[in-house]
Coordinates of C-alpha atoms in Angstrom, one line a residue:
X1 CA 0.0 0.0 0.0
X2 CA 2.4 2.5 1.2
X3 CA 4.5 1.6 -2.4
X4 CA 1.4 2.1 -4.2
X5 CA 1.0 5.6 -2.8
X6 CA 4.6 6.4 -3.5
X7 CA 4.4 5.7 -6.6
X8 CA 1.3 7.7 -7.8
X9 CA 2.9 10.8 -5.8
X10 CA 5.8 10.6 -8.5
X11 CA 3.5 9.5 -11.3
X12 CA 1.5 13.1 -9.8
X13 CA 4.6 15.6 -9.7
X14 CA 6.1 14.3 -13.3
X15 CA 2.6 15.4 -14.7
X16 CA 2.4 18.6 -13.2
X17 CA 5.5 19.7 -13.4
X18 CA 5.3 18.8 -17.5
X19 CA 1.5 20.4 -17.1
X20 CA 3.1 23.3 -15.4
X21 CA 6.3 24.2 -16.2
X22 CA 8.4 26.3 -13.7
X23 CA 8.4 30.2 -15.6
X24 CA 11.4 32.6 -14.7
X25 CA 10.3 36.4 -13.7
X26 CA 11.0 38.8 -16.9
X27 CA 12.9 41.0 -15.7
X28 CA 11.8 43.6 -18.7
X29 CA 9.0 43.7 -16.7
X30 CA 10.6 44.8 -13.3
X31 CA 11.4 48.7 -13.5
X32 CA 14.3 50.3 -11.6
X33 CA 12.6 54.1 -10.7
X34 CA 9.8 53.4 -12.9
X35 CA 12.8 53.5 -16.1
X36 CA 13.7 50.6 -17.4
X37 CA 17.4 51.7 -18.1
X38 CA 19.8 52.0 -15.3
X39 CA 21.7 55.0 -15.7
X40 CA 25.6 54.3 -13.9
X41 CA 26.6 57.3 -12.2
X42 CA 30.5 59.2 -12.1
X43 CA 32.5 58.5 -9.3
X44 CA 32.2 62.3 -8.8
X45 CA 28.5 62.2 -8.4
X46 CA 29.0 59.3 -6.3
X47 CA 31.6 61.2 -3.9
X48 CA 29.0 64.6 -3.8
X49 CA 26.3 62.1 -3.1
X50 CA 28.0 60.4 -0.4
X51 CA 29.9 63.8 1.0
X52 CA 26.0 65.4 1.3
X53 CA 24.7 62.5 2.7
X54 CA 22.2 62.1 -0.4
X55 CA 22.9 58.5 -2.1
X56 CA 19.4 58.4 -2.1
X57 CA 19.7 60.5 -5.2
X58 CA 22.0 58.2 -6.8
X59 CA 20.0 55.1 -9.2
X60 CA 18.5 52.1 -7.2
X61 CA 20.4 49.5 -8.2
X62 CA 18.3 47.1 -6.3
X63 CA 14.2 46.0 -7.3
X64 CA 13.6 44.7 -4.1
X65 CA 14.1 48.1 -2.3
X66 CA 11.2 50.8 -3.7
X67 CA 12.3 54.6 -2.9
X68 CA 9.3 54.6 -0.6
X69 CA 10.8 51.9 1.7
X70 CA 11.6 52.9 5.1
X71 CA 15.6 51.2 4.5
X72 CA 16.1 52.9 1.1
X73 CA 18.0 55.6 2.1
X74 CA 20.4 53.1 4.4
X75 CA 20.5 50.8 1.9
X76 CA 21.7 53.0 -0.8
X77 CA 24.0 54.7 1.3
X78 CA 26.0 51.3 2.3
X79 CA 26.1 50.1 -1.5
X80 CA 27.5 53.5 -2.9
X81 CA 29.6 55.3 0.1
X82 CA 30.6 52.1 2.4
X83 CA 29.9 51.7 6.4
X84 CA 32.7 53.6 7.3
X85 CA 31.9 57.1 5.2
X86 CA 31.9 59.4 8.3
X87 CA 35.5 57.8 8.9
X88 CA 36.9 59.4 5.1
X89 CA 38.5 62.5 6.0
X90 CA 37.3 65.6 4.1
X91 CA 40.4 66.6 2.7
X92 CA 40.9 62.8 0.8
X93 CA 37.3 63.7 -0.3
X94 CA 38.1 66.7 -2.0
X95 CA 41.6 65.5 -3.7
X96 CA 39.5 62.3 -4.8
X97 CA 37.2 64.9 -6.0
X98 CA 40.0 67.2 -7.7
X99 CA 41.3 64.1 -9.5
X100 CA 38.6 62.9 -11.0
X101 CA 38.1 66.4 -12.5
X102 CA 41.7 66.3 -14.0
X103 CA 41.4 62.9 -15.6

């Protein structure tokens, strides 16, 4: 009995799963800030970002984490500036800033 039962389980998942194939998500169907196309930002506007405390200006890179989420801002903020931003003096700030002007 309990073989029989076994049996028609597996007989039962090989038919659905051929019924009802497994689909992947599109992901030309997920937006990223309502735009489809992620815009990369400089390493300048990166630095201003993260020197203002704004990388929630920056693009969401994620699309699991909406701009109305109450972590965006922290998320955003750890993928572009780092843990340790407040530890970056301001002076290496500003000659990171000056050299990416002169290149």
């Amino acid at each position: 009995m309990l073989k029989l039962r076994i049996v028609s389980t597996i007989i039962l998942l090989i038919s659905a799963s051929c019924s009802f194939p497994v689909q992947a998500q599109n992901p030309a169907q997920i937006k990223q800030n309502n735009s489809l196309v992620q815009v990369q930002p400089t390493r300048e506007q990166i630095l201003n970002a993260c020197v203002q405390n704004q990388a929630e200006t920056l693009p969401n890179p994620f699309t699991d984490v909406p701009s109305d989420h109450w972590a965006y801002k922290a998320v955003l903020t750890m993928y572009y500036c780092g843990a340790y931003r407040k530890a970056t003096p301001p002076a290496l700030i500003q000659e990171l800033l000056q050299s990416t002007q002169t290149n």
